[in-house]
PDB file of C-alpha atoms and ligand atoms in Angstrom:
ATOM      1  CA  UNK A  11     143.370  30.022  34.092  1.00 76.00           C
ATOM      2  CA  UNK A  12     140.127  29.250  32.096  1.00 80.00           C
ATOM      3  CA  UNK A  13     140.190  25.430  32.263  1.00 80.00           C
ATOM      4  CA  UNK A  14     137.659  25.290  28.790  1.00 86.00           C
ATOM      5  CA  UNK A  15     140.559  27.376  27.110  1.00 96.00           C
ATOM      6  CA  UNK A  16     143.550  24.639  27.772  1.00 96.00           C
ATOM      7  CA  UNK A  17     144.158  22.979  24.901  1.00 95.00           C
ATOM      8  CA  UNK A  18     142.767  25.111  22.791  1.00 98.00           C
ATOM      9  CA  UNK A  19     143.949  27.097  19.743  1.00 98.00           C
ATOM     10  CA  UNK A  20     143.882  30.790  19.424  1.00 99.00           C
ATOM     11  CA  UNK A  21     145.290  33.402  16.382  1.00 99.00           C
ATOM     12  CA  UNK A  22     146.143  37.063  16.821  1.00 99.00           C
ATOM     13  CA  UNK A  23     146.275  39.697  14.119  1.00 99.00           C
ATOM     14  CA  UNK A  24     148.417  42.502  15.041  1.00 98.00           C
ATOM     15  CA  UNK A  25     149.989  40.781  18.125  1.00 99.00           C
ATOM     16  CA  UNK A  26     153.087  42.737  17.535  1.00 98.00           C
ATOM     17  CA  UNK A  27     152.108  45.600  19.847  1.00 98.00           C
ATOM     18  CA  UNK A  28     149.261  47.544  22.272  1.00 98.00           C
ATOM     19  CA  UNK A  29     146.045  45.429  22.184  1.00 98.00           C
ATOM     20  CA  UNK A  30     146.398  42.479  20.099  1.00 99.00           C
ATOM     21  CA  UNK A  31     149.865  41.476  22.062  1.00 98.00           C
ATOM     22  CA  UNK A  32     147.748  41.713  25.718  1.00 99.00           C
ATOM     23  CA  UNK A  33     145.086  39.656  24.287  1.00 99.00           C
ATOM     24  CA  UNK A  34     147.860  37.224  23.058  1.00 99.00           C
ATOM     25  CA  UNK A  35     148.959  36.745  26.251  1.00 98.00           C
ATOM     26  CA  UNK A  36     145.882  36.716  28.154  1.00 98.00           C
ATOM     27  CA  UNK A  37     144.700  33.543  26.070  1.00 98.00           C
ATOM     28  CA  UNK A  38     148.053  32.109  26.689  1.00 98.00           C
ATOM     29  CA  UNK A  39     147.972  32.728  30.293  1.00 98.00           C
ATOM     30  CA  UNK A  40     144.539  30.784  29.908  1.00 97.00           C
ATOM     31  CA  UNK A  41     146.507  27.770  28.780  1.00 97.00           C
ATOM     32  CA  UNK A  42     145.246  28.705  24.572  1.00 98.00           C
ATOM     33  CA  UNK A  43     148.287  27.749  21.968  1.00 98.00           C
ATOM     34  CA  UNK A  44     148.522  31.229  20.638  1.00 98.00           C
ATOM     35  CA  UNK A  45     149.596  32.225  17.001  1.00 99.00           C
ATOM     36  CA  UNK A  46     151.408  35.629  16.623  1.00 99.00           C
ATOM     37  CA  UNK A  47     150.366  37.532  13.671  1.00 99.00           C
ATOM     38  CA  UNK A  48     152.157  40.966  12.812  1.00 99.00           C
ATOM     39  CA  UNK A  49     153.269  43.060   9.465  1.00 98.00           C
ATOM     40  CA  UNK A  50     156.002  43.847  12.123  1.00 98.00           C
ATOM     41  CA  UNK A  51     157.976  41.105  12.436  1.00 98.00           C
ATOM     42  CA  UNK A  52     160.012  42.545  15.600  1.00 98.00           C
ATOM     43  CA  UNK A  53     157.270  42.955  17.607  1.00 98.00           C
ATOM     44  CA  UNK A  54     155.234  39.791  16.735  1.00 98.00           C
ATOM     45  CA  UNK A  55     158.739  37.978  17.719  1.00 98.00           C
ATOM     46  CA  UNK A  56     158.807  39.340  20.799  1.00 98.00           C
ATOM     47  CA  UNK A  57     155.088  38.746  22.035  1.00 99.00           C
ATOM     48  CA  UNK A  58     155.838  35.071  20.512  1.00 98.00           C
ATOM     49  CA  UNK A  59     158.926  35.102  23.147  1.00 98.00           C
ATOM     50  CA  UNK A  60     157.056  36.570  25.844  1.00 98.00           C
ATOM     51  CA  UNK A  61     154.730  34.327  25.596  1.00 98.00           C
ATOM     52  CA  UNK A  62     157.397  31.247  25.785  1.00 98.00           C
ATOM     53  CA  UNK A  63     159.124  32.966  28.353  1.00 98.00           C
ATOM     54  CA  UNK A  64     156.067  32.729  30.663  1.00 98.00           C
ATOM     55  CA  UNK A  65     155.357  29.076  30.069  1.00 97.00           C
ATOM     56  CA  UNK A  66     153.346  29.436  26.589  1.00 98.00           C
ATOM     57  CA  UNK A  67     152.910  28.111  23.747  1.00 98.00           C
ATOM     58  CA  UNK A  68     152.973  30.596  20.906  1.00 98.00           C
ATOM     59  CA  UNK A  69     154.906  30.511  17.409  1.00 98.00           C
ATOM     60  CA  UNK A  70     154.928  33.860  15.844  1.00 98.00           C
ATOM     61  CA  UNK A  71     153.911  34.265  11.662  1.00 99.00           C
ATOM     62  CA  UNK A  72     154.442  37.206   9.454  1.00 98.00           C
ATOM     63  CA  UNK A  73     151.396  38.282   7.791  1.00 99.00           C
ATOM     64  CA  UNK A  74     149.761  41.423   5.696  1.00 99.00           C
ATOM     65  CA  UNK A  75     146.104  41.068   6.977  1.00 99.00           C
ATOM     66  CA  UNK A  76     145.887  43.315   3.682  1.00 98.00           C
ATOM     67  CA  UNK A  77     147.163  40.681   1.396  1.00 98.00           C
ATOM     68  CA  UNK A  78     145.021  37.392   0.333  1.00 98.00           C
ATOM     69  CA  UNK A  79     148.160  35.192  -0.219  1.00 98.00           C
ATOM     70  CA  UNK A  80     149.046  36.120   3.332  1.00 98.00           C
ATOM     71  CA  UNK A  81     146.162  35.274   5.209  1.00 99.00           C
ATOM     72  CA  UNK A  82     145.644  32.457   3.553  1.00 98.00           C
ATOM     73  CA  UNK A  83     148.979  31.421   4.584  1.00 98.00           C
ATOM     74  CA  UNK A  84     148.629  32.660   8.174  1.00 99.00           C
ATOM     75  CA  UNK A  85     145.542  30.316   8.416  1.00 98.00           C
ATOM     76  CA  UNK A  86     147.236  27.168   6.886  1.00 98.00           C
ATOM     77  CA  UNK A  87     150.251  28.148   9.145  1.00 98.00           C
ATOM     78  CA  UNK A  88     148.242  27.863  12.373  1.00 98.00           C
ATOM     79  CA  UNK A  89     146.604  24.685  11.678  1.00 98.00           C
ATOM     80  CA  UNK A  90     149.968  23.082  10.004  1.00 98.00           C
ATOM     81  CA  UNK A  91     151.534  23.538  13.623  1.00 98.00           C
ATOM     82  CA  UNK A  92     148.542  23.496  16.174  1.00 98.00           C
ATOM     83  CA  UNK A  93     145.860  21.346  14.278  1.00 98.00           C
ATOM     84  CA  UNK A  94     142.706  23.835  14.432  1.00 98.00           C
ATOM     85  CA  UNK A  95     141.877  27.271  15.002  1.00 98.00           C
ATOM     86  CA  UNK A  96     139.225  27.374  17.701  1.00 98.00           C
ATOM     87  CA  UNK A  97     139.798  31.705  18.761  1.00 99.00           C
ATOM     88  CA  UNK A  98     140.574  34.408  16.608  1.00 99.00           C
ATOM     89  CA  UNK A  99     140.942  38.267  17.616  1.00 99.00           C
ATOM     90  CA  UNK A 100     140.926  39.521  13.892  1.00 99.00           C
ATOM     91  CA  UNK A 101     142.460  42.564  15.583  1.00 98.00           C
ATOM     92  CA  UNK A 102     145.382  44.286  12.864  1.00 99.00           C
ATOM     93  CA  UNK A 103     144.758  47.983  12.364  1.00 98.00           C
ATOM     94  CA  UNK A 104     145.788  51.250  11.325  1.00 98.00           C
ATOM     95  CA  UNK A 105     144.812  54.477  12.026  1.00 96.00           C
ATOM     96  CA  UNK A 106     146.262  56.675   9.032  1.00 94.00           C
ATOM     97  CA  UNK A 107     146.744  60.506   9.519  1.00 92.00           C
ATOM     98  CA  UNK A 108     144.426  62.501  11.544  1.00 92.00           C
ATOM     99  CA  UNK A 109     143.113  65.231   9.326  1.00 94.00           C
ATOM    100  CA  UNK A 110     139.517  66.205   7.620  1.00 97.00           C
ATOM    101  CA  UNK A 111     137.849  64.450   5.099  1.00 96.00           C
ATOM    102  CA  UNK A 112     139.017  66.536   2.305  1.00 97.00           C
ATOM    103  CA  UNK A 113     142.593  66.439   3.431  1.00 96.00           C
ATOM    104  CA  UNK A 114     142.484  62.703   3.096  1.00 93.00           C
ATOM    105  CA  UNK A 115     144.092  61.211  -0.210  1.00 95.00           C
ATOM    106  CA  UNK A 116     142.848  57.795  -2.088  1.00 97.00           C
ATOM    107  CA  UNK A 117     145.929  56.251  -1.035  1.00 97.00           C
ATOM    108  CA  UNK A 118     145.189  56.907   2.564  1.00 97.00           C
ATOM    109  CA  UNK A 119     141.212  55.825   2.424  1.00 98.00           C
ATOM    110  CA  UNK A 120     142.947  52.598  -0.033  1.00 98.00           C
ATOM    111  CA  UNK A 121     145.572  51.456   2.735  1.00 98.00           C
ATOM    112  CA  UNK A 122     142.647  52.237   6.029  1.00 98.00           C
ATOM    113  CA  UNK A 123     139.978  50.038   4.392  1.00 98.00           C
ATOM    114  CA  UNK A 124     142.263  47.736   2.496  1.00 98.00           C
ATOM    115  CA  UNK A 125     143.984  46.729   6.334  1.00 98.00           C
ATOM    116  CA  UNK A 126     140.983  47.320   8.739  1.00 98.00           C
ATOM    117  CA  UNK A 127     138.236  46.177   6.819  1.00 99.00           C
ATOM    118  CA  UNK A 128     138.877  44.127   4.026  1.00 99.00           C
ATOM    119  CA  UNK A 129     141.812  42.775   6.022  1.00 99.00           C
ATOM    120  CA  UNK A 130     138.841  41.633   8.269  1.00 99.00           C
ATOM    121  CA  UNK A 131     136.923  39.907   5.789  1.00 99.00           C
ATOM    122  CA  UNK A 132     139.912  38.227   3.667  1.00 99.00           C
ATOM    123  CA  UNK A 133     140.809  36.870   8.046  1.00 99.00           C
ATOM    124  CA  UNK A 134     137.185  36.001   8.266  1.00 99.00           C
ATOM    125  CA  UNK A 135     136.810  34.230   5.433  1.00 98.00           C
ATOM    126  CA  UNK A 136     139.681  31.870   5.699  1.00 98.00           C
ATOM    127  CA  UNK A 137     139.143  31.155   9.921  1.00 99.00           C
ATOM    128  CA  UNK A 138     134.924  30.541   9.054  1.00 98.00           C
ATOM    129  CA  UNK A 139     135.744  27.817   6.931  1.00 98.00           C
ATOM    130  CA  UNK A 140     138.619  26.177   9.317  1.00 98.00           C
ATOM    131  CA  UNK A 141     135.899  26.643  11.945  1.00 98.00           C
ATOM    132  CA  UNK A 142     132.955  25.303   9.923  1.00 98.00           C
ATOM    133  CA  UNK A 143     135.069  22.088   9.069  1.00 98.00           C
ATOM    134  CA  UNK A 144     135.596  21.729  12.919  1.00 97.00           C
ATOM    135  CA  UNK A 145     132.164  22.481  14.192  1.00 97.00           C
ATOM    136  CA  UNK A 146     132.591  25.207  15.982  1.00 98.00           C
ATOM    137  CA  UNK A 147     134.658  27.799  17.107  1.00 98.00           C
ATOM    138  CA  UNK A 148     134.377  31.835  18.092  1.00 98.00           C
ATOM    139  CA  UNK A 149     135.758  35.156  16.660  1.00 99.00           C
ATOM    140  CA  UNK A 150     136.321  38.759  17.947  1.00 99.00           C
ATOM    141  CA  UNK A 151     136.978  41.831  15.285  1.00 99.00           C
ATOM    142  CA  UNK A 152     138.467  44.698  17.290  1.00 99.00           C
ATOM    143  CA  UNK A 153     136.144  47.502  15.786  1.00 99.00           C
ATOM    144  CA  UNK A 154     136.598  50.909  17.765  1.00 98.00           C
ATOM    145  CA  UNK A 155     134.009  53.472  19.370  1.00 98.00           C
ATOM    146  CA  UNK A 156     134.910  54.810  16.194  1.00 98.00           C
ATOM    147  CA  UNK A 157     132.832  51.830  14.985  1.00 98.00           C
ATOM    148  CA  UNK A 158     129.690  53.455  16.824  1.00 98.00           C
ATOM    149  CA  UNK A 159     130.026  57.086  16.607  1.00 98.00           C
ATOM    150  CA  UNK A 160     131.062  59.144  13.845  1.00 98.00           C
ATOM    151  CA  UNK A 161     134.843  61.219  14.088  1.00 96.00           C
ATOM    152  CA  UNK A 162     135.970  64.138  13.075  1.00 96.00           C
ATOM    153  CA  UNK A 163     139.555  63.557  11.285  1.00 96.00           C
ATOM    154  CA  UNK A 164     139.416  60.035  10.913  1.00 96.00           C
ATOM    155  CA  UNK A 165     136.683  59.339   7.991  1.00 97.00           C
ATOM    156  CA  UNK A 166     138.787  56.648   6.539  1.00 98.00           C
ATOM    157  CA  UNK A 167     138.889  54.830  10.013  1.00 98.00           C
ATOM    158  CA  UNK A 168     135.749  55.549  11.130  1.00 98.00           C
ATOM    159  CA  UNK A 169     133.872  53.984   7.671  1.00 98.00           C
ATOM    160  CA  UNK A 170     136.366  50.707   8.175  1.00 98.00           C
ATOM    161  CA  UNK A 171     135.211  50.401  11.800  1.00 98.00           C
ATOM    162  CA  UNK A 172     131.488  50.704  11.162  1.00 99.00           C
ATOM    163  CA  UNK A 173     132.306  48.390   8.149  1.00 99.00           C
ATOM    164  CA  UNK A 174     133.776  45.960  10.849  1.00 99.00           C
ATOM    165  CA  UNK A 175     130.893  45.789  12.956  1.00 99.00           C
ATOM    166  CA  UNK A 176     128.563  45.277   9.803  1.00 99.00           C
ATOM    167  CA  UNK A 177     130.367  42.273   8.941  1.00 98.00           C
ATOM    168  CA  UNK A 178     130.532  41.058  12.637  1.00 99.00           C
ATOM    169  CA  UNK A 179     126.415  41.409  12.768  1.00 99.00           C
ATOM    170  CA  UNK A 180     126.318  39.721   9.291  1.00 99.00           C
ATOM    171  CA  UNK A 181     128.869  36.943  10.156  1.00 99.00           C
ATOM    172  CA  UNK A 182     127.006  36.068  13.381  1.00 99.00           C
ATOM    173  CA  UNK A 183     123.561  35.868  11.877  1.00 98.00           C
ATOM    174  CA  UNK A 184     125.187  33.457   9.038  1.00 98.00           C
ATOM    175  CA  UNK A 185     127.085  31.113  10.973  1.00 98.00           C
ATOM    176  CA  UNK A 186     125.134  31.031  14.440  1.00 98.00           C
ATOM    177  CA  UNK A 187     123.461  27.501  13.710  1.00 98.00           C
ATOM    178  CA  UNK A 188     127.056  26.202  12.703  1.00 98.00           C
ATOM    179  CA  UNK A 189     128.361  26.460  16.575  1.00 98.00           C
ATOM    180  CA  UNK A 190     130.063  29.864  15.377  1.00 99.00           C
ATOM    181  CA  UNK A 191     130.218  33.153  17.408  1.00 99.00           C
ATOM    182  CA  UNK A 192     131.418  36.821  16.442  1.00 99.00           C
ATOM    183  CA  UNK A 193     131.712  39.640  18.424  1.00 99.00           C
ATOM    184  CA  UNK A 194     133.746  42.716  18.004  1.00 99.00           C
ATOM    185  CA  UNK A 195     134.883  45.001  20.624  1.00 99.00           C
ATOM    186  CA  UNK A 196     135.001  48.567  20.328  1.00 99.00           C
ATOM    187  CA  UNK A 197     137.631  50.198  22.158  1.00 98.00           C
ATOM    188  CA  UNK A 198     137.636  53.849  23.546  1.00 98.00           C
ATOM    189  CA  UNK A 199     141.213  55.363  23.820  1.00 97.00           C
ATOM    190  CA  UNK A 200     143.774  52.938  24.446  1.00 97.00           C
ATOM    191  CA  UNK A 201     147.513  53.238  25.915  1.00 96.00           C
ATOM    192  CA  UNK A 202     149.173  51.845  23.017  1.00 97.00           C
ATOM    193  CA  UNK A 203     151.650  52.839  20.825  1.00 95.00           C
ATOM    194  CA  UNK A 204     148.825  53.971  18.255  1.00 93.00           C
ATOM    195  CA  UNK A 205     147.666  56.637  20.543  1.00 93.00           C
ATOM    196  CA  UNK A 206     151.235  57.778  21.275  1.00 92.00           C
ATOM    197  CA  UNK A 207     151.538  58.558  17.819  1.00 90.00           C
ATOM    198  CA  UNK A 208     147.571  60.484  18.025  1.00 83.00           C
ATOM    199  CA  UNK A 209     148.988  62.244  20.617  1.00 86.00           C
ATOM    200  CA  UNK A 210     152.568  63.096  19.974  1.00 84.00           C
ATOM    201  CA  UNK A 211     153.524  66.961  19.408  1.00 80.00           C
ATOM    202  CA  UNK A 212     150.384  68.116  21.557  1.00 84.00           C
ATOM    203  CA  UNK A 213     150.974  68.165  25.376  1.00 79.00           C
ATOM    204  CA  UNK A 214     147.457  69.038  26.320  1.00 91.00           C
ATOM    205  CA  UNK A 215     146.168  65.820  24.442  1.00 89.00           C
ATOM    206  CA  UNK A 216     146.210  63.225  26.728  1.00 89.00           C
ATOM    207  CA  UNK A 217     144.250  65.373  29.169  1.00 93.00           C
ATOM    208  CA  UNK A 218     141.585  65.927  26.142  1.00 94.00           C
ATOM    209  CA  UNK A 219     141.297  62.414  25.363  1.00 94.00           C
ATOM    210  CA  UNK A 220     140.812  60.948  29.170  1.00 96.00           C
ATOM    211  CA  UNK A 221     138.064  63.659  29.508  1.00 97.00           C
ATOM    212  CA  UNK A 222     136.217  62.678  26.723  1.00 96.00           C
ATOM    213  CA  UNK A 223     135.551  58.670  28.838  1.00 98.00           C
ATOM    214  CA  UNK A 224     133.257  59.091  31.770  1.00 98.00           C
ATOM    215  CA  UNK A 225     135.952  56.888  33.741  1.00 98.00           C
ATOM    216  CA  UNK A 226     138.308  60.383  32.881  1.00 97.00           C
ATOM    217  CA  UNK A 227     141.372  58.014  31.946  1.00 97.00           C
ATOM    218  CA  UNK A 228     142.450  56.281  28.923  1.00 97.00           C
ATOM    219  CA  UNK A 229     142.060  52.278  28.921  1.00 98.00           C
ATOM    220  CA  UNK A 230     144.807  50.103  29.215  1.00 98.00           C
ATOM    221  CA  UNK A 231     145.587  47.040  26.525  1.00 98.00           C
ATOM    222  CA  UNK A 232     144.893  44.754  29.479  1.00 98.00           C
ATOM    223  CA  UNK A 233     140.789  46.098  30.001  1.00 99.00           C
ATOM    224  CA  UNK A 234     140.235  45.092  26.255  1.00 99.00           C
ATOM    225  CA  UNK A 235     142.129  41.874  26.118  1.00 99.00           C
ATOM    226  CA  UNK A 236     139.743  40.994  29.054  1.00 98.00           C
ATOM    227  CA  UNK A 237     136.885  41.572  26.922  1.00 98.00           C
ATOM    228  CA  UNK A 238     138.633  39.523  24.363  1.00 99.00           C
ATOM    229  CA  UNK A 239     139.013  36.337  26.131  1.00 98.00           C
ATOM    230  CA  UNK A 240     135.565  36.863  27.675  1.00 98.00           C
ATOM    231  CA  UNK A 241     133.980  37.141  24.491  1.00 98.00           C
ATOM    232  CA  UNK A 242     135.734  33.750  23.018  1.00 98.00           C
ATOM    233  CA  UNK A 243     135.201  31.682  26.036  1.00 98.00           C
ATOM    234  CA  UNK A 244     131.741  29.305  26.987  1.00 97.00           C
ATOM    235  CA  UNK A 245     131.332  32.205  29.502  1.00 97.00           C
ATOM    236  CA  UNK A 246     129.878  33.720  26.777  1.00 98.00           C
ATOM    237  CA  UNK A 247     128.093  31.144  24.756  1.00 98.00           C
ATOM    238  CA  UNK A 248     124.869  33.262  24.481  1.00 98.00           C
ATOM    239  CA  UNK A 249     126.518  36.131  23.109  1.00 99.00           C
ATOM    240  CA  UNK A 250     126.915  36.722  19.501  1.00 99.00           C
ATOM    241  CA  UNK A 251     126.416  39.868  17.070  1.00 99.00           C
ATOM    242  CA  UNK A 252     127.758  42.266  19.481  1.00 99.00           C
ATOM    243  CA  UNK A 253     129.571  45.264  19.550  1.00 99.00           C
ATOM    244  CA  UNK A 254     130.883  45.522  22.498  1.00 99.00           C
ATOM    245  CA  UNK A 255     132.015  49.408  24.137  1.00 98.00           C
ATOM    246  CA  UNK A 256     135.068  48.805  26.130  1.00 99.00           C
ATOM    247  CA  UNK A 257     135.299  52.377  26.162  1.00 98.00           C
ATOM    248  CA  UNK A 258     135.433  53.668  29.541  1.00 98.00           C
ATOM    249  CA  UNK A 259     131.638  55.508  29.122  1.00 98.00           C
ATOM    250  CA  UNK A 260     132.916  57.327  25.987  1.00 98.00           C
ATOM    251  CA  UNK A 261     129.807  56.164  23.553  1.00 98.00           C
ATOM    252  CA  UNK A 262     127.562  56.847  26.489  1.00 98.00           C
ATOM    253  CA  UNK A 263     128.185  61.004  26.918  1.00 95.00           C
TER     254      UNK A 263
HETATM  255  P1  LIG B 308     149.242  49.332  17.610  1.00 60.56           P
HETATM  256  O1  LIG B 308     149.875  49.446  18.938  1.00 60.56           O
HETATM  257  O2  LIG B 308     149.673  50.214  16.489  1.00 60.56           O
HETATM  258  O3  LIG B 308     149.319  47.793  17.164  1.00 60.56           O
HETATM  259  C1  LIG B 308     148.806  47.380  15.922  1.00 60.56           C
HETATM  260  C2  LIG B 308     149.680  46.274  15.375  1.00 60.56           C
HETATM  261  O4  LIG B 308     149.111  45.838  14.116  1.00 60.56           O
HETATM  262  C3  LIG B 308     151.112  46.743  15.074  1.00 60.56           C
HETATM  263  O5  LIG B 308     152.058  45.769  15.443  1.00 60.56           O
HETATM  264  C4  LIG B 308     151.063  46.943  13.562  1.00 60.56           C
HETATM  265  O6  LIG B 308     152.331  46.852  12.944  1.00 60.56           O
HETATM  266  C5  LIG B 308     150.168  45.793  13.152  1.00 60.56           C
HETATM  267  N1  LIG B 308     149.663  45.957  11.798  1.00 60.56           N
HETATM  268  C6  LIG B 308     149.426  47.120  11.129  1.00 60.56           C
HETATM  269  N2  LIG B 308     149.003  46.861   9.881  1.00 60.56           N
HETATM  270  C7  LIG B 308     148.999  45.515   9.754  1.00 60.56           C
HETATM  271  C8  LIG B 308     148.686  44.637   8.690  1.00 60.56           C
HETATM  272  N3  LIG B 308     148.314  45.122   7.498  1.00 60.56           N
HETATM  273  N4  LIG B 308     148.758  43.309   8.890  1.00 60.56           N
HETATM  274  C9  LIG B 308     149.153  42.810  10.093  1.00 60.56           C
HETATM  275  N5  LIG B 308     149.486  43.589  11.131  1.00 60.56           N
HETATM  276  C10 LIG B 308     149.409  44.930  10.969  1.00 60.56           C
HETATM  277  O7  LIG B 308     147.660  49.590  17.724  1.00 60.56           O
HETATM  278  P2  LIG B 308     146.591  49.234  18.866  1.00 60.56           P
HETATM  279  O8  LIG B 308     146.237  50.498  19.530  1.00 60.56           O
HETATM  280  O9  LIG B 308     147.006  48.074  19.653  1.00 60.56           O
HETATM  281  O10 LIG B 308     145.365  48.867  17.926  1.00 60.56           O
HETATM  282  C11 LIG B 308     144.930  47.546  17.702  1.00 60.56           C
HETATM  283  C12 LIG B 308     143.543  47.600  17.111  1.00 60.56           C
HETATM  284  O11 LIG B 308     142.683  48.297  18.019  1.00 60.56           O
HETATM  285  C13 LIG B 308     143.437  48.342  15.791  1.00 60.56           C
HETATM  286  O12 LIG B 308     142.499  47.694  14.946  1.00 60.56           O
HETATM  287  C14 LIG B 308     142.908  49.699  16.191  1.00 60.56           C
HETATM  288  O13 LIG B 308     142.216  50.335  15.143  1.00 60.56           O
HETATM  289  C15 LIG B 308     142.004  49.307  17.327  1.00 60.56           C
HETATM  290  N6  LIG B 308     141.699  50.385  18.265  1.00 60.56           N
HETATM  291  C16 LIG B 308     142.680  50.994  18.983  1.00 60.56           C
HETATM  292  C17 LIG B 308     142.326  52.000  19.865  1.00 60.56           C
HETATM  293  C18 LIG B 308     143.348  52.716  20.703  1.00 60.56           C
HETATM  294  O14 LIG B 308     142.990  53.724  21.332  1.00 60.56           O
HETATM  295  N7  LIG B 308     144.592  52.266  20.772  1.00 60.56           N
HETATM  296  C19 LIG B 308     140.986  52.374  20.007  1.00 60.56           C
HETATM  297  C20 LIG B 308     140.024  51.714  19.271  1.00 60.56           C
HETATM  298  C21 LIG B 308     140.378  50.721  18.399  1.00 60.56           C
HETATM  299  P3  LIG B 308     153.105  48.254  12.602  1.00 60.56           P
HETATM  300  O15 LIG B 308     153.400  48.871  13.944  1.00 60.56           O
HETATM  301  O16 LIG B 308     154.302  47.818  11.835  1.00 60.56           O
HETATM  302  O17 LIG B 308     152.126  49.075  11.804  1.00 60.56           O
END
């Protein structure tokens, strides 16, 4: 339990599943109100329920990071019911089909950039000004190694997630002085369902992937919703800008 956390409020896009619904629980478990925030409304049901289940405080809202209308009804949503927004892991993402950059159609690079980086902006945009009117508050974007490094197959997703840590740099520089921080992390390979579906039909790819981290494993959900809650808390209150590799060594071979 982070005692500086208890009481507070914190909002996760794309709670439904893998990353986003570990680092939902992980503030909860450090006593954070947490708001649920899937497309899927299955899965951001039952990380809300989890959450209550373990002693939380969590209400789950369906939400389109995509769509304006939505986010701005997400935001309202969590301050309607908890009173302020003082975390948010802007974390929602896609990953689109693996193939080369001139196998990839517009309405593939469209529906990558419109939910991983514009969906981004449209969730920074709404949680700077709840924040500004507060005083304060701190935000994570989940970027990717992607985010760092160019690759191959994934042009779409690799331009959102260099787009995302753009905007993180840019966001921190602007709102610094207003008691604001934002961070991304950038996550190697990750045991979540999106990396099932990278992986599915080739046996030899799991192998492949935990080879290409210096650790020789694939992370866990868990490892980056540590970095998460890290990032957010006063444990970090001189950290801002940064991209943060929680990647296993991959970005470092
Ligand atoms: P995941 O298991 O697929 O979970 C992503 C969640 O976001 C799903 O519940 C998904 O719903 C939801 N979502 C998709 N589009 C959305 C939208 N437009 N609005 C709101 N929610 C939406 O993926 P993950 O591996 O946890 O990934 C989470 C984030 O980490 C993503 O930004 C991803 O790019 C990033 N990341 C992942 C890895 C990795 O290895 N897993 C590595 C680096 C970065 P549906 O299932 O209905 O689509």
């Amino acid at each position: 339990m982070n005692a500086s956390m208890v009481g507070k409020v914190a909002l996760v896009t794309g709670a439904g599943s893998g990353i986003g619904r570990a680092a939902a629980r992980l503030f909860a478990q450090h006593g954070a109100a947490v708001a649920v925030a899937d497309i899927d409304a299955a899965g951001g049901q039952a990380t809300a329920e989890q959450i209550t289940h373990d002693g939380g405080t969590s209400v789950f809202i369906r939400a389109d990071v995509a769509h304006a209308d939505d986010v701005q009804a997400m935001i309202a949503q969590v301050v309607a019911q908890f009173g302020r927004l003082d975390y948010a892991h802007n974390n929602a993402g896609i990953e689109g089909r693996v193939a080369p950059l001139l196998e990839c159609d517009e309405a593939q690079w469209d529906r990558i950039i419109a939910v991983n980086l514009k969906g981004v902006w449209l969730c920074l945009q709404h949680e700077l000004r709840q924040m500004l009117a507060q005083g304060g508050g701190a935000i994570v974007n989940t970027a990717s190694v992607a985010g760092l490094v160019g690759t191959a197959g994934m042009a779409a997703y690799a331009a959102s997630k260099h787009g995302v840590v753009g905007l993180t740099k840019t966001a921190a520089i602007e709102y610094a002085r207003a008691g604001i921080r934002v961070n991304a992390v950038c996550p190697g390979f990750i045991h979540t369902p999106m990396v099932e579906r990278y992986t599915a039909n080739d046996a030899q790819a799991n192998a492949r992937l935990a080879r290409a981290h210096a650790i020789r494993r694939l992370g866990t959900p868990e490892e980056v919703a540590e970095a998460v809650v890290w990032l957010c808390s006063d444990a970090a209150a001189f950290v801002t800008g940064h991209a943060l590799a929680v990647d296993g060594g991959l970005v470092a071979m």
